[in-house]
Amino acid sequence: MQEFLMVFALLIAYGAFHSLLATNSVKAFFLSLIGKRAYLGLYRLFYNAVATITFLPILAVIAVDRGDTIWQVDAPLSYFLFAIQILGLIGLTISLLQIDGMRFLGLKQAAAWLNGDKLPLIEEPLQLGGVYALVRHPLYLFSLMFIWPSATMTSALLGLNIAITVYFILGSLLEEQKLRQAFGPIYEQYQADVPWLIPFPKLGRTSKPLPKQTSD
């Protein structure tokens, strides 16, 4: 139980810090500190680098002490759980390939800054097809499919998984607020037609055609 609480608390603190870096006030501080062009070119890469580095201590805590075993699943059921994890990994890869991965990591913005190219980059279009027609947040769905079907679950891993799930839920809600502001009726119709995080058919409803996206 101690390991569960420690890892859960660490990840909640991590999520709060990670979310703080995404607030407008912190972004405005860095904008005033380094200037507009450097901010547009480097902040996303800095944000992801900090997120990665600050996650490492949590993994180190789990590696040192995973805690008591919560469940242990043997074959052949363990093979089924492993298959779900593989499906989650494949889905996660497809989800990343459907978006601009270099932009997502911040490398594309950094390259534009170094090369003297125009910033900000052209707005990335809203993804509506492929796995994004299955759920609105496939990155979260497939990540959960990868972390939860573990044949061996310890108290530390359980704390990690629950905290990640809470973080994904809250993150998706905040993300949708930004997407509604950015895409307006297009995203609102997308919300009406496509499930949030768990794929299920919407029976008895006829989808309206999505408004066309416009490019600048």
Tab-separated table of N, CA and C in Angstrom, residues 20-185:
chain	number	residue	atom	x	y	z
A	20	LEU	N	1.100	22.808	-15.292
A	20	LEU	CA	1.509	24.184	-15.023
A	20	LEU	C	2.315	24.755	-16.183
A	21	LEU	N	3.183	23.932	-16.764
A	21	LEU	CA	3.994	24.388	-17.891
A	21	LEU	C	3.150	24.722	-19.117
A	22	ALA	N	1.926	24.173	-19.164
A	22	ALA	CA	1.044	24.399	-20.312
A	22	ALA	C	0.115	25.584	-20.105
A	23	THR	N	0.160	26.225	-18.932
A	23	THR	CA	-0.734	27.354	-18.669
A	23	THR	C	-0.268	28.594	-19.429
A	24	ASN	N	-1.211	29.475	-19.690
A	24	ASN	CA	-0.899	30.699	-20.443
A	24	ASN	C	0.051	31.600	-19.670
A	25	SER	N	-0.052	31.612	-18.347
A	25	SER	CA	0.807	32.489	-17.556
A	25	SER	C	2.273	32.063	-17.640
A	26	VAL	N	2.528	30.757	-17.569
A	26	VAL	CA	3.904	30.265	-17.681
A	26	VAL	C	4.424	30.480	-19.104
A	27	LYS	N	3.572	30.249	-20.078
A	27	LYS	CA	3.974	30.482	-21.469
A	27	LYS	C	4.313	31.954	-21.686
A	28	ALA	N	3.506	32.844	-21.090
A	28	ALA	CA	3.762	34.280	-21.223
A	28	ALA	C	5.089	34.667	-20.580
A	29	PHE	N	5.419	34.008	-19.463
A	29	PHE	CA	6.698	34.284	-18.800
A	29	PHE	C	7.867	33.919	-19.716
A	30	PHE	N	7.819	32.725	-20.305
A	30	PHE	CA	8.899	32.308	-21.195
A	30	PHE	C	8.933	33.169	-22.452
A	31	LEU	N	7.770	33.604	-22.918
A	31	LEU	CA	7.714	34.479	-24.088
A	31	LEU	C	8.443	35.789	-23.810
A	32	SER	N	8.206	36.354	-22.625
A	32	SER	CA	8.880	37.609	-22.266
A	32	SER	C	10.366	37.384	-21.990
A	33	LEU	N	10.710	36.176	-21.551
A	33	LEU	CA	12.099	35.881	-21.171
A	33	LEU	C	12.999	35.665	-22.384
A	34	ILE	N	12.529	34.916	-23.371
A	34	ILE	CA	13.392	34.532	-24.494
A	34	ILE	C	12.982	35.150	-25.823
A	35	GLY	N	11.850	35.847	-25.870
A	35	GLY	CA	11.415	36.458	-27.118
A	35	GLY	C	10.475	35.564	-27.900
A	36	LYS	N	9.698	36.182	-28.785
A	36	LYS	CA	8.626	35.465	-29.480
A	36	LYS	C	9.145	34.357	-30.382
A	37	ARG	N	10.162	34.647	-31.184
A	37	ARG	CA	10.623	33.648	-32.140
A	37	ARG	C	11.232	32.427	-31.442
A	38	ALA	N	12.066	32.658	-30.430
A	38	ALA	CA	12.656	31.539	-29.692
A	38	ALA	C	11.572	30.750	-28.962
A	39	TYR	N	10.576	31.461	-28.438
A	39	TYR	CA	9.473	30.771	-27.759
A	39	TYR	C	8.724	29.866	-28.728
A	40	LEU	N	8.378	30.386	-29.898
A	40	LEU	CA	7.645	29.595	-30.886
A	40	LEU	C	8.464	28.410	-31.383
A	41	GLY	N	9.779	28.574	-31.422
A	41	GLY	CA	10.623	27.513	-31.945
A	41	GLY	C	11.051	26.472	-30.924
A	42	LEU	N	11.156	26.862	-29.655
A	42	LEU	CA	11.791	25.990	-28.675
A	42	LEU	C	10.910	25.521	-27.523
A	43	TYR	N	9.795	26.214	-27.267
A	43	TYR	CA	9.056	25.894	-26.042
A	43	TYR	C	8.462	24.492	-26.066
A	44	ARG	N	7.937	24.066	-27.189
A	44	ARG	CA	7.344	22.720	-27.254
A	44	ARG	C	8.404	21.653	-26.979
A	45	LEU	N	9.594	21.812	-27.549
A	45	LEU	CA	10.679	20.862	-27.318
A	45	LEU	C	11.105	20.893	-25.848
A	46	PHE	N	11.212	22.088	-25.282
A	46	PHE	CA	11.546	22.234	-23.859
A	46	PHE	C	10.486	21.558	-22.986
A	47	TYR	N	9.235	21.775	-23.306
A	47	TYR	CA	8.114	21.193	-22.558
A	47	TYR	C	8.198	19.669	-22.546
A	48	ASN	N	8.430	19.066	-23.715
A	48	ASN	CA	8.525	17.605	-23.798
A	48	ASN	C	9.771	17.072	-23.108
A	49	ALA	N	10.877	17.805	-23.210
A	49	ALA	CA	12.116	17.372	-22.551
A	49	ALA	C	11.949	17.373	-21.040
A	50	VAL	N	11.345	18.421	-20.496
A	50	VAL	CA	11.116	18.495	-19.056
A	50	VAL	C	10.159	17.397	-18.614
A	51	ALA	N	9.117	17.152	-19.417
A	51	ALA	CA	8.149	16.101	-19.084
A	51	ALA	C	8.830	14.733	-19.020
A	52	THR	N	9.736	14.482	-19.936
A	52	THR	CA	10.439	13.196	-19.970
A	52	THR	C	11.407	13.061	-18.793
A	53	ILE	N	12.194	14.100	-18.562
A	53	ILE	CA	13.200	14.044	-17.509
A	53	ILE	C	12.551	13.907	-16.126
A	54	THR	N	11.476	14.646	-15.892
A	54	THR	CA	10.833	14.599	-14.572
A	54	THR	C	10.043	13.311	-14.351
A	55	PHE	N	9.808	12.545	-15.410
A	55	PHE	CA	9.121	11.264	-15.254
A	55	PHE	C	10.088	10.156	-14.838
A	56	LEU	N	11.369	10.347	-15.111
A	56	LEU	CA	12.364	9.314	-14.827
A	56	LEU	C	12.459	8.952	-13.341
A	57	PRO	N	12.396	9.920	-12.414
A	57	PRO	CA	12.445	9.535	-10.990
A	57	PRO	C	11.296	8.616	-10.569
A	58	ILE	N	10.138	8.798	-11.183
A	58	ILE	CA	9.002	7.920	-10.860
A	58	ILE	C	9.298	6.487	-11.290
A	59	LEU	N	9.865	6.339	-12.487
A	59	LEU	CA	10.239	5.008	-12.961
A	59	LEU	C	11.323	4.407	-12.069
A	60	ALA	N	12.216	5.258	-11.570
A	60	ALA	CA	13.284	4.766	-10.691
A	60	ALA	C	12.711	4.244	-9.379
A	61	VAL	N	11.711	4.944	-8.842
A	61	VAL	CA	11.062	4.499	-7.600
A	61	VAL	C	10.414	3.136	-7.802
A	62	ILE	N	9.746	2.959	-8.939
A	62	ILE	CA	9.087	1.680	-9.230
A	62	ILE	C	10.115	0.574	-9.417
A	63	ALA	N	11.236	0.899	-10.066
A	63	ALA	CA	12.279	-0.105	-10.293
A	63	ALA	C	12.893	-0.578	-8.982
A	64	VAL	N	13.019	0.333	-8.010
A	64	VAL	CA	13.619	-0.023	-6.722
A	64	VAL	C	12.679	-0.889	-5.900
A	65	ASP	N	11.391	-0.532	-5.890
A	65	ASP	CA	10.438	-1.281	-5.064
A	65	ASP	C	9.066	-1.276	-5.737
A	66	ARG	N	8.698	-2.406	-6.311
A	66	ARG	CA	7.403	-2.508	-6.985
A	66	ARG	C	6.264	-2.815	-6.029
A	67	GLY	N	6.594	-3.182	-4.800
A	67	GLY	CA	5.549	-3.448	-3.829
A	67	GLY	C	4.973	-4.847	-3.944
A	68	ASP	N	3.890	-5.067	-3.217
A	68	ASP	CA	3.241	-6.382	-3.200
A	68	ASP	C	2.551	-6.667	-4.530
A	69	THR	N	2.426	-7.941	-4.840
A	69	THR	CA	1.729	-8.353	-6.063
A	69	THR	C	0.225	-8.278	-5.837
A	70	ILE	N	-0.453	-7.549	-6.706
A	70	ILE	CA	-1.913	-7.406	-6.627
A	70	ILE	C	-2.585	-8.557	-7.351
A	71	TRP	N	-2.101	-8.851	-8.545
A	71	TRP	CA	-2.584	-10.030	-9.261
A	71	TRP	C	-1.480	-10.622	-10.118
A	72	GLN	N	-1.599	-11.886	-10.364
A	72	GLN	CA	-0.661	-12.643	-11.194
A	72	GLN	C	-1.479	-13.566	-12.088
A	73	VAL	N	-1.397	-13.337	-13.379
A	73	VAL	CA	-2.176	-14.119	-14.341
A	73	VAL	C	-1.233	-15.056	-15.083
A	74	ASP	N	-1.569	-16.310	-15.109
A	74	ASP	CA	-0.745	-17.306	-15.788
A	74	ASP	C	-1.303	-17.618	-17.173
A	75	ALA	N	-0.519	-18.359	-17.950
A	75	ALA	CA	-0.948	-18.792	-19.277
A	75	ALA	C	-2.140	-19.760	-19.133
A	76	PRO	N	-3.060	-19.765	-20.101
A	76	PRO	CA	-3.037	-19.039	-21.375
A	76	PRO	C	-3.626	-17.633	-21.317
A	77	LEU	N	-4.255	-17.235	-20.190
A	77	LEU	CA	-4.867	-15.906	-20.103
A	77	LEU	C	-3.830	-14.800	-20.243
A	78	SER	N	-2.619	-15.050	-19.775
A	78	SER	CA	-1.565	-14.042	-19.904
A	78	SER	C	-1.255	-13.741	-21.362
A	79	TYR	N	-1.394	-14.746	-22.244
A	79	TYR	CA	-1.171	-14.516	-23.670
A	79	TYR	C	-2.222	-13.559	-24.234
A	80	PHE	N	-3.451	-13.704	-23.754
A	80	PHE	CA	-4.532	-12.825	-24.203
A	80	PHE	C	-4.259	-11.388	-23.766
A	81	LEU	N	-3.815	-11.220	-22.528
A	81	LEU	CA	-3.489	-9.883	-22.035
A	81	LEU	C	-2.334	-9.283	-22.821
A	82	PHE	N	-1.355	-10.111	-23.137
A	82	PHE	CA	-0.214	-9.629	-23.929
A	82	PHE	C	-0.659	-9.207	-25.320
A	83	ALA	N	-1.614	-9.929	-25.897
A	83	ALA	CA	-2.138	-9.585	-27.217
A	83	ALA	C	-2.823	-8.218	-27.182
A	84	ILE	N	-3.543	-7.928	-26.102
A	84	ILE	CA	-4.185	-6.612	-25.960
A	84	ILE	C	-3.122	-5.517	-25.887
A	85	GLN	N	-2.045	-5.790	-25.164
A	85	GLN	CA	-0.961	-4.812	-25.072
A	85	GLN	C	-0.331	-4.544	-26.438
A	86	ILE	N	-0.132	-5.603	-27.212
A	86	ILE	CA	0.425	-5.447	-28.558
A	86	ILE	C	-0.520	-4.634	-29.430
A	87	LEU	N	-1.819	-4.911	-29.318
A	87	LEU	CA	-2.809	-4.145	-30.076
A	87	LEU	C	-2.767	-2.675	-29.665
A	88	GLY	N	-2.617	-2.431	-28.356
A	88	GLY	CA	-2.501	-1.054	-27.884
A	88	GLY	C	-1.266	-0.371	-28.435
A	89	LEU	N	-0.143	-1.091	-28.484
A	89	LEU	CA	1.095	-0.522	-29.013
A	89	LEU	C	0.963	-0.213	-30.497
A	90	ILE	N	0.322	-1.104	-31.244
A	90	ILE	CA	0.098	-0.868	-32.671
A	90	ILE	C	-0.813	0.339	-32.872
A	91	GLY	N	-1.907	0.392	-32.106
A	91	GLY	CA	-2.820	1.520	-32.218
A	91	GLY	C	-2.159	2.831	-31.855
A	92	LEU	N	-1.304	2.807	-30.840
A	92	LEU	CA	-0.585	4.011	-30.432
A	92	LEU	C	0.346	4.482	-31.541
A	93	THR	N	1.014	3.546	-32.192
A	93	THR	CA	1.908	3.889	-33.302
A	93	THR	C	1.133	4.496	-34.463
A	94	ILE	N	-0.008	3.894	-34.798
A	94	ILE	CA	-0.832	4.418	-35.882
A	94	ILE	C	-1.337	5.816	-35.547
A	95	SER	N	-1.747	6.013	-34.290
A	95	SER	CA	-2.244	7.328	-33.862
A	95	SER	C	-1.168	8.398	-34.029
A	96	LEU	N	0.067	8.060	-33.684
A	96	LEU	CA	1.173	9.014	-33.817
A	96	LEU	C	1.514	9.275	-35.276
A	97	LEU	N	1.391	8.238	-36.119
A	97	LEU	CA	1.697	8.402	-37.531
A	97	LEU	C	0.659	9.270	-38.245
A	98	GLN	N	-0.560	9.306	-37.701
A	98	GLN	CA	-1.607	10.122	-38.322
A	98	GLN	C	-1.426	11.611	-38.065
A	99	ILE	N	-0.677	11.946	-37.030
A	99	ILE	CA	-0.401	13.349	-36.762
A	99	ILE	C	1.046	13.649	-37.149
A	100	ASP	N	1.411	14.903	-37.067
A	100	ASP	CA	2.786	15.307	-37.372
A	100	ASP	C	3.641	15.027	-36.139
A	101	GLY	N	4.300	13.860	-36.134
A	101	GLY	CA	5.061	13.442	-34.973
A	101	GLY	C	6.205	14.383	-34.627
A	102	MET	N	6.888	14.895	-35.656
A	102	MET	CA	7.999	15.820	-35.412
A	102	MET	C	7.504	17.114	-34.776
A	103	ARG	N	6.329	17.531	-35.189
A	103	ARG	CA	5.729	18.726	-34.596
A	103	ARG	C	5.277	18.445	-33.162
A	104	PHE	N	4.702	17.263	-32.944
A	104	PHE	CA	4.242	16.854	-31.624
A	104	PHE	C	5.396	16.869	-30.623
A	105	LEU	N	6.571	16.422	-31.050
A	105	LEU	CA	7.753	16.402	-30.187
A	105	LEU	C	8.401	17.773	-30.035
A	106	GLY	N	8.097	18.681	-30.953
A	106	GLY	CA	8.699	20.000	-30.924
A	106	GLY	C	9.941	20.120	-31.785
A	107	LEU	N	10.310	19.042	-32.464
A	107	LEU	CA	11.521	19.057	-33.290
A	107	LEU	C	11.333	19.887	-34.563
A	108	LYS	N	10.135	19.878	-35.116
A	108	LYS	CA	9.877	20.635	-36.341
A	108	LYS	C	9.955	22.135	-36.079
A	109	GLN	N	9.435	22.569	-34.940
A	109	GLN	CA	9.509	23.984	-34.590
A	109	GLN	C	10.955	24.407	-34.332
A	110	ALA	N	11.706	23.525	-33.639
A	110	ALA	CA	13.105	23.838	-33.350
A	110	ALA	C	13.929	23.925	-34.632
A	111	ALA	N	13.640	23.030	-35.589
A	111	ALA	CA	14.355	23.060	-36.864
A	111	ALA	C	14.044	24.344	-37.628
A	112	ALA	N	12.788	24.774	-37.597
A	112	ALA	CA	12.415	26.024	-38.262
A	112	ALA	C	13.119	27.213	-37.621
A	113	TRP	N	13.244	27.200	-36.297
A	113	TRP	CA	13.939	28.272	-35.587
A	113	TRP	C	15.417	28.305	-35.959
A	114	LEU	N	16.047	27.136	-36.013
A	114	LEU	CA	17.470	27.072	-36.345
A	114	LEU	C	17.737	27.484	-37.786
A	115	ASN	N	16.823	27.110	-38.696
A	115	ASN	CA	17.024	27.377	-40.123
A	115	ASN	C	16.541	28.750	-40.551
A	116	GLY	N	15.951	29.496	-39.631
A	116	GLY	CA	15.444	30.817	-39.987
A	116	GLY	C	14.151	30.777	-40.767
A	117	ASP	N	13.426	29.654	-40.682
A	117	ASP	CA	12.160	29.535	-41.395
A	117	ASP	C	11.051	30.269	-40.644
A	118	LYS	N	9.928	30.433	-41.330
A	118	LYS	CA	8.807	31.187	-40.780
A	118	LYS	C	8.205	30.470	-39.569
A	119	LEU	N	7.927	31.245	-38.527
A	119	LEU	CA	7.240	30.770	-37.335
A	119	LEU	C	6.136	31.765	-36.987
A	120	PRO	N	5.004	31.300	-36.448
A	120	PRO	CA	4.672	29.909	-36.121
A	120	PRO	C	4.417	29.075	-37.363
A	121	LEU	N	4.472	27.779	-37.202
A	121	LEU	CA	4.168	26.876	-38.303
A	121	LEU	C	2.695	26.982	-38.674
A	122	ILE	N	2.385	26.585	-39.895
A	122	ILE	CA	0.989	26.549	-40.330
A	122	ILE	C	0.212	25.596	-39.432
A	123	GLU	N	-0.982	25.998	-39.039
A	123	GLU	CA	-1.814	25.207	-38.128
A	123	GLU	C	-2.053	23.810	-38.690
A	124	GLU	N	-1.830	22.789	-37.858
A	124	GLU	CA	-2.055	21.407	-38.280
A	124	GLU	C	-3.553	21.130	-38.366
A	125	PRO	N	-4.014	20.487	-39.458
A	125	PRO	CA	-5.456	20.221	-39.580
A	125	PRO	C	-5.942	19.234	-38.533
A	126	LEU	N	-7.211	19.331	-38.196
A	126	LEU	CA	-7.833	18.425	-37.248
A	126	LEU	C	-7.956	17.041	-37.867
A	127	GLN	N	-7.509	16.025	-37.142
A	127	GLN	CA	-7.600	14.649	-37.623
A	127	GLN	C	-8.998	14.098	-37.337
A	128	LEU	N	-9.660	13.624	-38.393
A	128	LEU	CA	-11.025	13.113	-38.254
A	128	LEU	C	-11.164	11.669	-38.715
A	129	GLY	N	-10.204	11.168	-39.472
A	129	GLY	CA	-10.299	9.823	-40.029
A	129	GLY	C	-9.402	8.830	-39.314
A	130	GLY	N	-9.327	7.619	-39.853
A	130	GLY	CA	-8.479	6.580	-39.283
A	130	GLY	C	-8.878	6.250	-37.857
A	131	VAL	N	-7.898	6.126	-36.971
A	131	VAL	CA	-8.201	5.806	-35.574
A	131	VAL	C	-8.895	6.965	-34.871
A	132	TYR	N	-8.801	8.158	-35.444
A	132	TYR	CA	-9.485	9.309	-34.857
A	132	TYR	C	-10.979	9.310	-35.170
A	133	ALA	N	-11.416	8.409	-36.028
A	133	ALA	CA	-12.836	8.193	-36.244
A	133	ALA	C	-13.382	7.129	-35.293
A	134	LEU	N	-12.486	6.446	-34.602
A	134	LEU	CA	-12.877	5.427	-33.617
A	134	LEU	C	-13.193	6.079	-32.274
A	135	VAL	N	-12.274	6.901	-31.786
A	135	VAL	CA	-12.470	7.705	-30.579
A	135	VAL	C	-11.776	9.047	-30.792
A	136	ARG	N	-12.162	10.026	-29.974
A	136	ARG	CA	-11.564	11.354	-30.125
A	136	ARG	C	-10.149	11.425	-29.552
A	137	HIS	N	-9.805	10.467	-28.695
A	137	HIS	CA	-8.479	10.483	-28.059
A	137	HIS	C	-7.815	9.113	-28.176
A	138	PRO	N	-7.459	8.705	-29.388
A	138	PRO	CA	-6.850	7.383	-29.559
A	138	PRO	C	-5.497	7.233	-28.881
A	139	LEU	N	-4.738	8.328	-28.747
A	139	LEU	CA	-3.452	8.234	-28.056
A	139	LEU	C	-3.647	7.775	-26.606
A	140	TYR	N	-4.672	8.296	-25.973
A	140	TYR	CA	-4.959	7.902	-24.592
A	140	TYR	C	-5.533	6.492	-24.529
A	141	LEU	N	-6.469	6.189	-25.425
A	141	LEU	CA	-7.092	4.869	-25.427
A	141	LEU	C	-6.051	3.772	-25.577
A	142	PHE	N	-5.195	3.880	-26.581
A	142	PHE	CA	-4.231	2.816	-26.848
A	142	PHE	C	-3.122	2.771	-25.794
A	143	SER	N	-2.821	3.920	-25.187
A	143	SER	CA	-1.866	3.915	-24.074
A	143	SER	C	-2.430	3.129	-22.895
A	144	LEU	N	-3.722	3.317	-22.613
A	144	LEU	CA	-4.363	2.575	-21.528
A	144	LEU	C	-4.440	1.083	-21.841
A	145	MET	N	-4.654	0.766	-23.115
A	145	MET	CA	-4.674	-0.643	-23.526
A	145	MET	C	-3.300	-1.290	-23.360
A	146	PHE	N	-2.262	-0.468	-23.375
A	146	PHE	CA	-0.913	-0.999	-23.210
A	146	PHE	C	-0.539	-1.169	-21.744
A	147	ILE	N	-0.950	-0.232	-20.875
A	147	ILE	CA	-0.470	-0.282	-19.490
A	147	ILE	C	-1.317	-1.178	-18.586
A	148	TRP	N	-2.623	-1.326	-18.868
A	148	TRP	CA	-3.484	-2.031	-17.925
A	148	TRP	C	-3.466	-3.558	-18.024
A	149	PRO	N	-3.435	-4.165	-19.231
A	149	PRO	CA	-3.510	-5.641	-19.288
A	149	PRO	C	-2.181	-6.314	-18.947
A	150	SER	N	-1.696	-6.044	-17.761
A	150	SER	CA	-0.420	-6.619	-17.320
A	150	SER	C	-0.676	-7.950	-16.627
A	151	ALA	N	0.099	-8.957	-16.991
A	151	ALA	CA	-0.068	-10.271	-16.365
A	151	ALA	C	0.327	-10.239	-14.890
A	152	THR	N	1.240	-9.336	-14.547
A	152	THR	CA	1.647	-9.167	-13.154
A	152	THR	C	1.453	-7.707	-12.768
A	153	MET	N	0.591	-7.472	-11.777
A	153	MET	CA	0.337	-6.112	-11.320
A	153	MET	C	0.770	-5.982	-9.867
A	154	THR	N	1.659	-5.029	-9.613
A	154	THR	CA	2.110	-4.763	-8.250
A	154	THR	C	1.451	-3.475	-7.733
A	155	SER	N	1.609	-3.216	-6.448
A	155	SER	CA	0.981	-2.031	-5.864
A	155	SER	C	1.552	-0.742	-6.455
A	156	ALA	N	2.855	-0.716	-6.741
A	156	ALA	CA	3.460	0.479	-7.341
A	156	ALA	C	2.947	0.700	-8.761
A	157	LEU	N	2.881	-0.371	-9.536
A	157	LEU	CA	2.361	-0.255	-10.895
A	157	LEU	C	0.884	0.127	-10.906
A	158	LEU	N	0.131	-0.362	-9.937
A	158	LEU	CA	-1.278	-0.009	-9.850
A	158	LEU	C	-1.439	1.480	-9.566
A	159	GLY	N	-0.624	2.005	-8.663
A	159	GLY	CA	-0.655	3.436	-8.395
A	159	GLY	C	-0.314	4.245	-9.630
A	160	LEU	N	0.689	3.780	-10.388
A	160	LEU	CA	1.089	4.448	-11.616
A	160	LEU	C	-0.051	4.434	-12.628
A	161	ASN	N	-0.668	3.279	-12.831
A	161	ASN	CA	-1.717	3.141	-13.839
A	161	ASN	C	-2.951	3.970	-13.509
A	162	ILE	N	-3.340	3.973	-12.234
A	162	ILE	CA	-4.514	4.760	-11.846
A	162	ILE	C	-4.247	6.245	-12.020
A	163	ALA	N	-3.065	6.698	-11.611
A	163	ALA	CA	-2.727	8.116	-11.747
A	163	ALA	C	-2.652	8.522	-13.220
A	164	ILE	N	-2.072	7.664	-14.068
A	164	ILE	CA	-2.011	7.959	-15.502
A	164	ILE	C	-3.416	8.049	-16.081
A	165	THR	N	-4.300	7.155	-15.662
A	165	THR	CA	-5.673	7.169	-16.161
A	165	THR	C	-6.380	8.470	-15.777
A	166	VAL	N	-6.225	8.889	-14.513
A	166	VAL	CA	-6.817	10.152	-14.067
A	166	VAL	C	-6.244	11.317	-14.876
A	167	TYR	N	-4.943	11.283	-15.099
A	167	TYR	CA	-4.285	12.352	-15.857
A	167	TYR	C	-4.804	12.410	-17.293
A	168	PHE	N	-4.988	11.259	-17.915
A	168	PHE	CA	-5.516	11.214	-19.274
A	168	PHE	C	-6.934	11.769	-19.334
A	169	ILE	N	-7.751	11.409	-18.362
A	169	ILE	CA	-9.136	11.881	-18.351
A	169	ILE	C	-9.182	13.406	-18.233
A	170	LEU	N	-8.453	13.944	-17.246
A	170	LEU	CA	-8.444	15.388	-17.065
A	170	LEU	C	-7.795	16.089	-18.261
A	171	GLY	N	-6.717	15.495	-18.772
A	171	GLY	CA	-6.034	16.090	-19.923
A	171	GLY	C	-6.906	16.141	-21.157
A	172	SER	N	-7.695	15.094	-21.372
A	172	SER	CA	-8.567	15.065	-22.545
A	172	SER	C	-9.642	16.145	-22.461
A	173	LEU	N	-10.151	16.395	-21.266
A	173	LEU	CA	-11.182	17.420	-21.100
A	173	LEU	C	-10.613	18.814	-21.362
A	174	LEU	N	-9.405	19.072	-20.858
A	174	LEU	CA	-8.767	20.362	-21.120
A	174	LEU	C	-8.417	20.516	-22.599
A	175	GLU	N	-7.967	19.430	-23.195
A	175	GLU	CA	-7.613	19.453	-24.610
A	175	GLU	C	-8.827	19.765	-25.474
A	176	GLU	N	-9.977	19.225	-25.096
A	176	GLU	CA	-11.180	19.443	-25.893
A	176	GLU	C	-11.648	20.891	-25.804
A	177	GLN	N	-11.425	21.543	-24.679
A	177	GLN	CA	-11.746	22.964	-24.578
A	177	GLN	C	-10.938	23.772	-25.591
A	178	LYS	N	-9.650	23.458	-25.687
A	178	LYS	CA	-8.788	24.165	-26.640
A	178	LYS	C	-9.189	23.876	-28.079
A	179	LEU	N	-9.562	22.625	-28.358
A	179	LEU	CA	-9.936	22.248	-29.721
A	179	LEU	C	-11.260	22.891	-30.135
A	180	ARG	N	-12.188	23.037	-29.199
A	180	ARG	CA	-13.444	23.726	-29.515
A	180	ARG	C	-13.179	25.196	-29.838
A	181	GLN	N	-12.248	25.795	-29.099
A	181	GLN	CA	-11.895	27.183	-29.381
A	181	GLN	C	-11.203	27.320	-30.735
A	182	ALA	N	-10.376	26.340	-31.079
A	182	ALA	CA	-9.593	26.418	-32.308
A	182	ALA	C	-10.410	26.092	-33.553
A	183	PHE	N	-11.309	25.090	-33.452
A	183	PHE	CA	-12.002	24.600	-34.648
A	183	PHE	C	-13.509	24.836	-34.637
A	184	GLY	N	-14.048	25.292	-33.520
A	184	GLY	CA	-15.453	25.671	-33.466
A	184	GLY	C	-16.426	24.575	-33.866
A	185	PRO	N	-17.352	24.868	-34.822
A	185	PRO	CA	-18.394	23.915	-35.207
A	185	PRO	C	-17.862	22.580	-35.715
